[in-house]
Amino acid sequence: MPLYPASVNIDFNATELNAAIASITNALATLQTTVEDNEGSITSIATELANQNTRLGNIEIAESSLWSNFNGLVSNVNSLTQTVDSQDSIISYVNNENANQRVQIQDLQTQIVALQKVLPQGFQHFHDTSKVLVGNALSPVQVAASFYSTMWQQNPAALNDSFSFTALLSPGTYTLVMLVTRANNKGKLKLSINGVQAFDDLDGYNSTTIYERITRTITITTSGLQEFVFTVWGKNSLSSGYAFLVNKISAYKM
């Protein structure tokens, strides 16, 4: 029995068949290459997606850190705001205190002005009540022809003898009056008031004994108790000693 029916005419061409098979084979090879390329692309895309996911994770971490920093900044701003509010409160308190103190200062200044009007405008001081600072004690000398008959000096006298007294005065310019004995054994005297030198030119030397009313101009700069310090700082080259014989020291406002 024949393989094919008698009515079927099979025109078999081996060359064309081989060519078709080769074409199909090439197409399959090309398709295989394309599939492999696609698989490589898929792998590359998968790798890139993994990298993108990693980067996205890093961004999320960075974003979380940024939010944390932002929250910290907000907290710092709030804390700073509270500090500023507290400082404003302190400044307000200080300003109020300063205003109160200015009022108190004005009141004190008013009181000082009023007090200056009633403070003494001068003084009288007898030398026997002076306080000796340096040297020997004060001794009386009876001189009938002198002022008030009795005068006082440190005895025996020496260089740097010093005495002081205080007087309550208001500020201003005063005439200082000293009732003294000048002679050939007297020293040179200087005066400081509240630690500031007022003069140093009082020379007690004279070739003969005389009784004088010596004056100097002094300035009082502040109200209140003033300290007068007299010091024997030297002597005339013709003098034989350093004595300073005085009866009374007084002052009156000019």
PDB file of C-alpha atoms in Angstrom:
ATOM      1  CA  MET A   1       0.000   0.000   0.000  1.00  0.00           C
ATOM      2  CA  PRO A   2       1.447   3.384  -1.077  1.00  0.00           C
ATOM      3  CA  LEU A   3       2.500   5.942   1.652  1.00  0.00           C
ATOM      4  CA  TYR A   4       0.599   8.815   0.099  1.00  0.00           C
ATOM      5  CA  PRO A   5      -2.599   8.691  -1.845  1.00  0.00           C
ATOM      6  CA  ALA A   6      -2.144   8.522  -5.568  1.00  0.00           C
ATOM      7  CA  SER A   7      -3.933  11.829  -6.027  1.00  0.00           C
ATOM      8  CA  VAL A   8      -1.304  13.827  -3.955  1.00  0.00           C
ATOM      9  CA  ASN A   9       1.618  15.106  -5.928  1.00  0.00           C
ATOM     10  CA  ILE A  10       4.544  15.714  -3.711  1.00  0.00           C
ATOM     11  CA  ASP A  11       7.167  17.896  -5.248  1.00  0.00           C
ATOM     12  CA  PHE A  12       9.977  17.554  -2.776  1.00  0.00           C
ATOM     13  CA  ASN A  13      12.909  19.983  -3.034  1.00  0.00           C
ATOM     14  CA  ALA A  14      15.692  19.220  -0.525  1.00  0.00           C
ATOM     15  CA  THR A  15      17.566  22.495  -1.117  1.00  0.00           C
ATOM     16  CA  GLU A  16      14.575  24.646  -0.256  1.00  0.00           C
ATOM     17  CA  LEU A  17      13.869  22.589   2.808  1.00  0.00           C
ATOM     18  CA  ASN A  18      17.397  22.969   4.026  1.00  0.00           C
ATOM     19  CA  ALA A  19      17.221  26.681   3.407  1.00  0.00           C
ATOM     20  CA  ALA A  20      13.989  26.911   5.376  1.00  0.00           C
ATOM     21  CA  ILE A  21      15.454  24.906   8.212  1.00  0.00           C
ATOM     22  CA  ALA A  22      18.538  27.145   8.231  1.00  0.00           C
ATOM     23  CA  SER A  23      16.368  30.242   8.265  1.00  0.00           C
ATOM     24  CA  ILE A  24      14.335  28.882  11.142  1.00  0.00           C
ATOM     25  CA  THR A  25      17.543  27.931  12.944  1.00  0.00           C
ATOM     26  CA  ASN A  26      18.926  31.449  12.470  1.00  0.00           C
ATOM     27  CA  ALA A  27      15.675  32.934  13.648  1.00  0.00           C
ATOM     28  CA  LEU A  28      15.785  30.721  16.728  1.00  0.00           C
ATOM     29  CA  ALA A  29      19.399  31.756  17.354  1.00  0.00           C
ATOM     30  CA  THR A  30      18.478  35.409  17.001  1.00  0.00           C
ATOM     31  CA  LEU A  31      15.507  34.895  19.296  1.00  0.00           C
ATOM     32  CA  GLN A  32      17.787  33.106  21.777  1.00  0.00           C
ATOM     33  CA  THR A  33      20.237  36.027  21.663  1.00  0.00           C
ATOM     34  CA  THR A  34      17.377  38.462  22.134  1.00  0.00           C
ATOM     35  CA  VAL A  35      16.108  36.430  25.055  1.00  0.00           C
ATOM     36  CA  GLU A  36      19.580  36.391  26.602  1.00  0.00           C
ATOM     37  CA  ASP A  37      19.950  40.148  26.020  1.00  0.00           C
ATOM     38  CA  ASN A  38      16.572  40.666  27.607  1.00  0.00           C
ATOM     39  CA  GLU A  39      17.592  38.507  30.504  1.00  0.00           C
ATOM     40  CA  GLY A  40      20.762  40.648  30.888  1.00  0.00           C
ATOM     41  CA  SER A  41      18.679  43.786  30.721  1.00  0.00           C
ATOM     42  CA  ILE A  42      16.304  42.348  33.275  1.00  0.00           C
ATOM     43  CA  THR A  43      19.267  41.518  35.508  1.00  0.00           C
ATOM     44  CA  SER A  44      20.665  45.040  35.028  1.00  0.00           C
ATOM     45  CA  ILE A  45      17.273  46.543  35.737  1.00  0.00           C
ATOM     46  CA  ALA A  46      16.942  44.388  38.839  1.00  0.00           C
ATOM     47  CA  THR A  47      20.394  45.552  39.993  1.00  0.00           C
ATOM     48  CA  GLU A  48      19.479  49.191  39.332  1.00  0.00           C
ATOM     49  CA  LEU A  49      16.194  48.687  41.187  1.00  0.00           C
ATOM     50  CA  ALA A  50      18.158  47.239  44.103  1.00  0.00           C
ATOM     51  CA  ASN A  51      20.506  50.267  43.987  1.00  0.00           C
ATOM     52  CA  GLN A  52      17.514  52.579  43.791  1.00  0.00           C
ATOM     53  CA  ASN A  53      16.005  50.829  46.811  1.00  0.00           C
ATOM     54  CA  THR A  54      19.299  51.282  48.666  1.00  0.00           C
ATOM     55  CA  ARG A  55      19.399  54.954  47.736  1.00  0.00           C
ATOM     56  CA  LEU A  56      15.769  55.299  48.725  1.00  0.00           C
ATOM     57  CA  GLY A  57      16.587  53.721  52.062  1.00  0.00           C
ATOM     58  CA  ASN A  58      19.467  56.169  52.517  1.00  0.00           C
ATOM     59  CA  ILE A  59      17.151  59.047  51.614  1.00  0.00           C
ATOM     60  CA  GLU A  60      14.635  57.809  54.165  1.00  0.00           C
ATOM     61  CA  ILE A  61      17.397  57.606  56.781  1.00  0.00           C
ATOM     62  CA  ALA A  62      18.588  61.096  55.830  1.00  0.00           C
ATOM     63  CA  GLU A  63      15.011  62.360  55.932  1.00  0.00           C
ATOM     64  CA  SER A  64      14.539  60.809  59.373  1.00  0.00           C
ATOM     65  CA  SER A  65      17.790  62.428  60.551  1.00  0.00           C
ATOM     66  CA  LEU A  66      16.674  65.727  59.013  1.00  0.00           C
ATOM     67  CA  TRP A  67      13.356  65.568  60.834  1.00  0.00           C
ATOM     68  CA  SER A  68      15.174  64.713  64.019  1.00  0.00           C
ATOM     69  CA  ASN A  69      17.476  67.695  63.537  1.00  0.00           C
ATOM     70  CA  PHE A  70      14.504  69.891  62.675  1.00  0.00           C
ATOM     71  CA  ASN A  71      12.695  68.784  65.801  1.00  0.00           C
ATOM     72  CA  GLY A  72      15.844  69.473  67.793  1.00  0.00           C
ATOM     73  CA  LEU A  73      16.055  72.914  66.196  1.00  0.00           C
ATOM     74  CA  VAL A  74      12.423  73.593  67.068  1.00  0.00           C
ATOM     75  CA  SER A  75      13.153  72.523  70.641  1.00  0.00           C
ATOM     76  CA  ASN A  76      16.182  74.826  70.763  1.00  0.00           C
ATOM     77  CA  VAL A  77      14.140  77.722  69.356  1.00  0.00           C
ATOM     78  CA  ASN A  78      11.438  77.128  71.961  1.00  0.00           C
ATOM     79  CA  SER A  79      14.064  76.985  74.699  1.00  0.00           C
ATOM     80  CA  LEU A  80      15.695  80.161  73.362  1.00  0.00           C
ATOM     81  CA  THR A  81      12.307  81.861  73.251  1.00  0.00           C
ATOM     82  CA  GLN A  82      11.724  80.945  76.878  1.00  0.00           C
ATOM     83  CA  THR A  83      15.192  82.262  77.756  1.00  0.00           C
ATOM     84  CA  VAL A  84      14.517  85.539  75.924  1.00  0.00           C
ATOM     85  CA  ASP A  85      11.152  85.848  77.660  1.00  0.00           C
ATOM     86  CA  SER A  86      12.879  85.256  80.977  1.00  0.00           C
ATOM     87  CA  GLN A  87      15.556  87.832  80.128  1.00  0.00           C
ATOM     88  CA  ASP A  88      12.879  90.306  79.086  1.00  0.00           C
ATOM     89  CA  SER A  89      11.264  89.772  82.462  1.00  0.00           C
ATOM     90  CA  ILE A  90      14.607  90.336  84.204  1.00  0.00           C
ATOM     91  CA  ILE A  91      15.309  93.437  82.096  1.00  0.00           C
ATOM     92  CA  SER A  92      11.873  94.787  82.939  1.00  0.00           C
ATOM     93  CA  TYR A  93      12.547  94.146  86.632  1.00  0.00           C
ATOM     94  CA  VAL A  94      15.975  95.813  86.416  1.00  0.00           C
ATOM     95  CA  ASN A  95      14.499  98.799  84.590  1.00  0.00           C
ATOM     96  CA  ASN A  96      11.891  99.151  87.302  1.00  0.00           C
ATOM     97  CA  GLU A  97      14.582  98.878  89.978  1.00  0.00           C
ATOM     98  CA  ASN A  98      16.710 101.448  88.148  1.00  0.00           C
ATOM     99  CA  ALA A  99      13.720 103.790  87.989  1.00  0.00           C
ATOM    100  CA  ASN A 100      13.157 103.313  91.718  1.00  0.00           C
ATOM    101  CA  GLN A 101      16.836 103.886  92.440  1.00  0.00           C
ATOM    102  CA  ARG A 102      16.853 107.051  90.321  1.00  0.00           C
ATOM    103  CA  VAL A 103      13.945 108.340  92.381  1.00  0.00           C
ATOM    104  CA  GLN A 104      15.850 107.451  95.560  1.00  0.00           C
ATOM    105  CA  ILE A 105      18.977 109.172  94.238  1.00  0.00           C
ATOM    106  CA  GLN A 106      16.985 112.289  93.415  1.00  0.00           C
ATOM    107  CA  ASP A 107      15.533 112.220  96.924  1.00  0.00           C
ATOM    108  CA  LEU A 108      19.014 111.853  98.409  1.00  0.00           C
ATOM    109  CA  GLN A 109      20.342 114.666  96.234  1.00  0.00           C
ATOM    110  CA  THR A 110      17.491 116.851  97.443  1.00  0.00           C
ATOM    111  CA  GLN A 111      18.320 115.915 101.028  1.00  0.00           C
ATOM    112  CA  ILE A 112      22.015 116.650 100.428  1.00  0.00           C
ATOM    113  CA  VAL A 113      21.214 120.084  99.029  1.00  0.00           C
ATOM    114  CA  ALA A 114      18.994 120.759 102.030  1.00  0.00           C
ATOM    115  CA  LEU A 115      21.684 119.446 104.394  1.00  0.00           C
ATOM    116  CA  GLN A 116      24.359 121.604 102.791  1.00  0.00           C
ATOM    117  CA  LYS A 117      22.283 124.645 103.605  1.00  0.00           C
ATOM    118  CA  VAL A 118      22.339 123.805 107.302  1.00  0.00           C
ATOM    119  CA  LEU A 119      25.921 122.498 107.543  1.00  0.00           C
ATOM    120  CA  PRO A 120      28.403 124.778 109.331  1.00  0.00           C
ATOM    121  CA  GLN A 121      29.956 127.533 107.241  1.00  0.00           C
ATOM    122  CA  GLY A 122      33.101 127.540 109.378  1.00  0.00           C
ATOM    123  CA  PHE A 123      34.749 126.266 112.575  1.00  0.00           C
ATOM    124  CA  GLN A 124      37.002 127.197 115.500  1.00  0.00           C
ATOM    125  CA  HIS A 125      39.540 124.672 116.764  1.00  0.00           C
ATOM    126  CA  PHE A 126      41.820 125.116 119.784  1.00  0.00           C
ATOM    127  CA  HIS A 127      45.108 123.294 119.381  1.00  0.00           C
ATOM    128  CA  ASP A 128      45.059 121.668 122.840  1.00  0.00           C
ATOM    129  CA  THR A 129      42.279 119.339 121.526  1.00  0.00           C
ATOM    130  CA  SER A 130      44.276 118.235 118.452  1.00  0.00           C
ATOM    131  CA  LYS A 131      45.097 114.547 117.997  1.00  0.00           C
ATOM    132  CA  VAL A 132      48.849 113.839 117.791  1.00  0.00           C
ATOM    133  CA  LEU A 133      49.619 111.492 114.878  1.00  0.00           C
ATOM    134  CA  VAL A 134      53.427 111.525 114.915  1.00  0.00           C
ATOM    135  CA  GLY A 135      55.797 112.806 117.609  1.00  0.00           C
ATOM    136  CA  ASN A 136      55.559 113.879 121.225  1.00  0.00           C
ATOM    137  CA  ALA A 137      52.497 115.023 123.137  1.00  0.00           C
ATOM    138  CA  LEU A 138      51.260 118.612 123.092  1.00  0.00           C
ATOM    139  CA  SER A 139      52.553 120.896 125.845  1.00  0.00           C
ATOM    140  CA  PRO A 140      51.251 124.342 126.853  1.00  0.00           C
ATOM    141  CA  VAL A 141      53.384 127.450 126.638  1.00  0.00           C
ATOM    142  CA  GLN A 142      52.272 130.490 128.660  1.00  0.00           C
ATOM    143  CA  VAL A 143      52.847 133.648 126.662  1.00  0.00           C
ATOM    144  CA  ALA A 144      51.065 136.651 128.098  1.00  0.00           C
ATOM    145  CA  ALA A 145      51.559 138.741 124.981  1.00  0.00           C
ATOM    146  CA  SER A 146      50.186 136.050 122.635  1.00  0.00           C
ATOM    147  CA  PHE A 147      46.651 135.385 121.560  1.00  0.00           C
ATOM    148  CA  TYR A 148      44.634 133.876 124.431  1.00  0.00           C
ATOM    149  CA  SER A 149      47.849 133.805 126.557  1.00  0.00           C
ATOM    150  CA  THR A 150      48.346 130.034 126.207  1.00  0.00           C
ATOM    151  CA  MET A 151      49.791 128.342 123.103  1.00  0.00           C
ATOM    152  CA  TRP A 152      50.511 124.683 122.396  1.00  0.00           C
ATOM    153  CA  GLN A 153      53.237 122.701 120.656  1.00  0.00           C
ATOM    154  CA  GLN A 154      54.637 119.166 120.505  1.00  0.00           C
ATOM    155  CA  ASN A 155      57.525 119.080 122.922  1.00  0.00           C
ATOM    156  CA  PRO A 156      60.273 118.346 122.227  1.00  0.00           C
ATOM    157  CA  ALA A 157      59.607 119.138 118.574  1.00  0.00           C
ATOM    158  CA  ALA A 158      61.020 117.048 115.721  1.00  0.00           C
ATOM    159  CA  LEU A 159      60.905 116.645 111.955  1.00  0.00           C
ATOM    160  CA  ASN A 160      57.649 114.970 110.739  1.00  0.00           C
ATOM    161  CA  ASP A 161      55.677 115.951 113.849  1.00  0.00           C
ATOM    162  CA  SER A 162      52.033 115.676 112.861  1.00  0.00           C
ATOM    163  CA  PHE A 163      48.600 116.357 114.355  1.00  0.00           C
ATOM    164  CA  SER A 164      45.009 116.332 113.131  1.00  0.00           C
ATOM    165  CA  PHE A 165      41.437 117.361 113.889  1.00  0.00           C
ATOM    166  CA  THR A 166      38.072 117.161 112.132  1.00  0.00           C
ATOM    167  CA  ALA A 167      35.429 119.720 111.302  1.00  0.00           C
ATOM    168  CA  LEU A 168      31.931 119.456 109.828  1.00  0.00           C
ATOM    169  CA  LEU A 169      31.668 121.707 106.755  1.00  0.00           C
ATOM    170  CA  SER A 170      29.698 122.258 103.568  1.00  0.00           C
ATOM    171  CA  PRO A 171      31.489 122.483 100.195  1.00  0.00           C
ATOM    172  CA  GLY A 172      33.027 125.786  99.225  1.00  0.00           C
ATOM    173  CA  THR A 173      36.030 128.070  99.474  1.00  0.00           C
ATOM    174  CA  TYR A 174      37.178 129.057 102.964  1.00  0.00           C
ATOM    175  CA  THR A 175      39.695 131.350 104.592  1.00  0.00           C
ATOM    176  CA  LEU A 176      41.778 129.356 107.074  1.00  0.00           C
ATOM    177  CA  VAL A 177      43.080 131.441 110.030  1.00  0.00           C
ATOM    178  CA  MET A 178      45.965 130.301 112.276  1.00  0.00           C
ATOM    179  CA  LEU A 179      47.099 132.151 115.390  1.00  0.00           C
ATOM    180  CA  VAL A 180      50.789 131.207 115.652  1.00  0.00           C
ATOM    181  CA  THR A 181      54.097 132.185 117.141  1.00  0.00           C
ATOM    182  CA  ARG A 182      56.982 132.669 114.714  1.00  0.00           C
ATOM    183  CA  ALA A 183      60.542 132.559 116.086  1.00  0.00           C
ATOM    184  CA  ASN A 184      64.074 131.409 115.316  1.00  0.00           C
ATOM    185  CA  ASN A 185      63.383 127.774 116.348  1.00  0.00           C
ATOM    186  CA  LYS A 186      60.225 127.071 114.307  1.00  0.00           C
ATOM    187  CA  GLY A 187      59.703 124.659 111.437  1.00  0.00           C
ATOM    188  CA  LYS A 188      57.874 124.615 108.110  1.00  0.00           C
ATOM    189  CA  LEU A 189      54.299 123.308 108.048  1.00  0.00           C
ATOM    190  CA  LYS A 190      52.031 121.759 105.423  1.00  0.00           C
ATOM    191  CA  LEU A 191      48.318 120.931 105.508  1.00  0.00           C
ATOM    192  CA  SER A 192      46.339 118.123 103.840  1.00  0.00           C
ATOM    193  CA  ILE A 193      42.536 117.968 103.861  1.00  0.00           C
ATOM    194  CA  ASN A 194      41.015 114.518 103.433  1.00  0.00           C
ATOM    195  CA  GLY A 195      44.368 113.267 102.147  1.00  0.00           C
ATOM    196  CA  VAL A 196      44.814 116.042  99.558  1.00  0.00           C
ATOM    197  CA  GLN A 197      47.529 118.638 100.118  1.00  0.00           C
ATOM    198  CA  ALA A 198      46.142 122.150 100.595  1.00  0.00           C
ATOM    199  CA  PHE A 199      49.435 124.049 101.085  1.00  0.00           C
ATOM    200  CA  ASP A 200      53.045 123.523 102.222  1.00  0.00           C
ATOM    201  CA  ASP A 201      54.418 127.077 102.401  1.00  0.00           C
ATOM    202  CA  LEU A 202      53.880 128.003 106.037  1.00  0.00           C
ATOM    203  CA  ASP A 203      57.353 128.916 107.387  1.00  0.00           C
ATOM    204  CA  GLY A 204      57.364 129.471 111.173  1.00  0.00           C
ATOM    205  CA  TYR A 205      60.881 130.980 111.198  1.00  0.00           C
ATOM    206  CA  ASN A 206      61.474 134.585 112.177  1.00  0.00           C
ATOM    207  CA  SER A 207      64.629 136.119 113.608  1.00  0.00           C
ATOM    208  CA  THR A 208      62.632 137.539 116.534  1.00  0.00           C
ATOM    209  CA  THR A 209      59.570 136.171 118.315  1.00  0.00           C
ATOM    210  CA  ILE A 210      56.340 137.528 116.916  1.00  0.00           C
ATOM    211  CA  TYR A 211      52.676 136.548 117.197  1.00  0.00           C
ATOM    212  CA  GLU A 212      50.804 136.470 113.917  1.00  0.00           C
ATOM    213  CA  ARG A 213      47.444 135.816 112.396  1.00  0.00           C
ATOM    214  CA  ILE A 214      48.323 133.803 109.289  1.00  0.00           C
ATOM    215  CA  THR A 215      45.690 133.028 106.632  1.00  0.00           C
ATOM    216  CA  ARG A 216      45.441 130.641 103.703  1.00  0.00           C
ATOM    217  CA  THR A 217      42.670 129.906 101.197  1.00  0.00           C
ATOM    218  CA  ILE A 218      41.380 126.308 101.198  1.00  0.00           C
ATOM    219  CA  THR A 219      38.694 124.460  99.232  1.00  0.00           C
ATOM    220  CA  ILE A 220      36.247 121.897 100.593  1.00  0.00           C
ATOM    221  CA  THR A 221      34.862 119.706  97.806  1.00  0.00           C
ATOM    222  CA  THR A 222      32.338 117.488  99.629  1.00  0.00           C
ATOM    223  CA  SER A 223      29.834 117.843 102.425  1.00  0.00           C
ATOM    224  CA  GLY A 224      30.430 116.282 105.812  1.00  0.00           C
ATOM    225  CA  LEU A 225      33.244 115.674 108.239  1.00  0.00           C
ATOM    226  CA  GLN A 226      36.602 116.964 106.970  1.00  0.00           C
ATOM    227  CA  GLU A 227      39.975 115.757 108.282  1.00  0.00           C
ATOM    228  CA  PHE A 228      42.743 118.347 108.639  1.00  0.00           C
ATOM    229  CA  VAL A 229      46.293 116.983 109.027  1.00  0.00           C
ATOM    230  CA  PHE A 230      49.202 119.338 109.745  1.00  0.00           C
ATOM    231  CA  THR A 231      52.784 118.047 109.377  1.00  0.00           C
ATOM    232  CA  VAL A 232      56.181 119.639 110.080  1.00  0.00           C
ATOM    233  CA  TRP A 233      58.051 118.700 106.903  1.00  0.00           C
ATOM    234  CA  GLY A 234      61.232 120.783 107.261  1.00  0.00           C
ATOM    235  CA  LYS A 235      62.704 124.039 108.501  1.00  0.00           C
ATOM    236  CA  ASN A 236      64.277 127.222 107.316  1.00  0.00           C
ATOM    237  CA  SER A 237      68.072 126.969 107.009  1.00  0.00           C
ATOM    238  CA  LEU A 238      68.334 129.694 109.652  1.00  0.00           C
ATOM    239  CA  SER A 239      66.005 127.972 112.112  1.00  0.00           C
ATOM    240  CA  SER A 240      67.385 125.998 115.051  1.00  0.00           C
ATOM    241  CA  GLY A 241      64.367 123.692 115.436  1.00  0.00           C
ATOM    242  CA  TYR A 242      61.091 122.221 114.161  1.00  0.00           C
ATOM    243  CA  ALA A 243      58.578 123.588 116.686  1.00  0.00           C
ATOM    244  CA  PHE A 244      55.132 124.771 115.620  1.00  0.00           C
ATOM    245  CA  LEU A 245      53.502 126.907 118.306  1.00  0.00           C
ATOM    246  CA  VAL A 246      49.809 127.623 117.682  1.00  0.00           C
ATOM    247  CA  ASN A 247      46.805 128.636 119.747  1.00  0.00           C
ATOM    248  CA  LYS A 248      43.713 128.450 117.560  1.00  0.00           C
ATOM    249  CA  ILE A 249      42.892 127.358 114.008  1.00  0.00           C
ATOM    250  CA  SER A 250      39.613 128.510 112.498  1.00  0.00           C
ATOM    251  CA  ALA A 251      37.937 128.924 109.115  1.00  0.00           C
ATOM    252  CA  TYR A 252      35.047 130.862 107.600  1.00  0.00           C
ATOM    253  CA  LYS A 253      33.374 130.575 104.225  1.00  0.00           C
ATOM    254  CA  MET A 254      34.280 133.200 101.650  1.00  0.00           C
TER     255      MET A 254
END
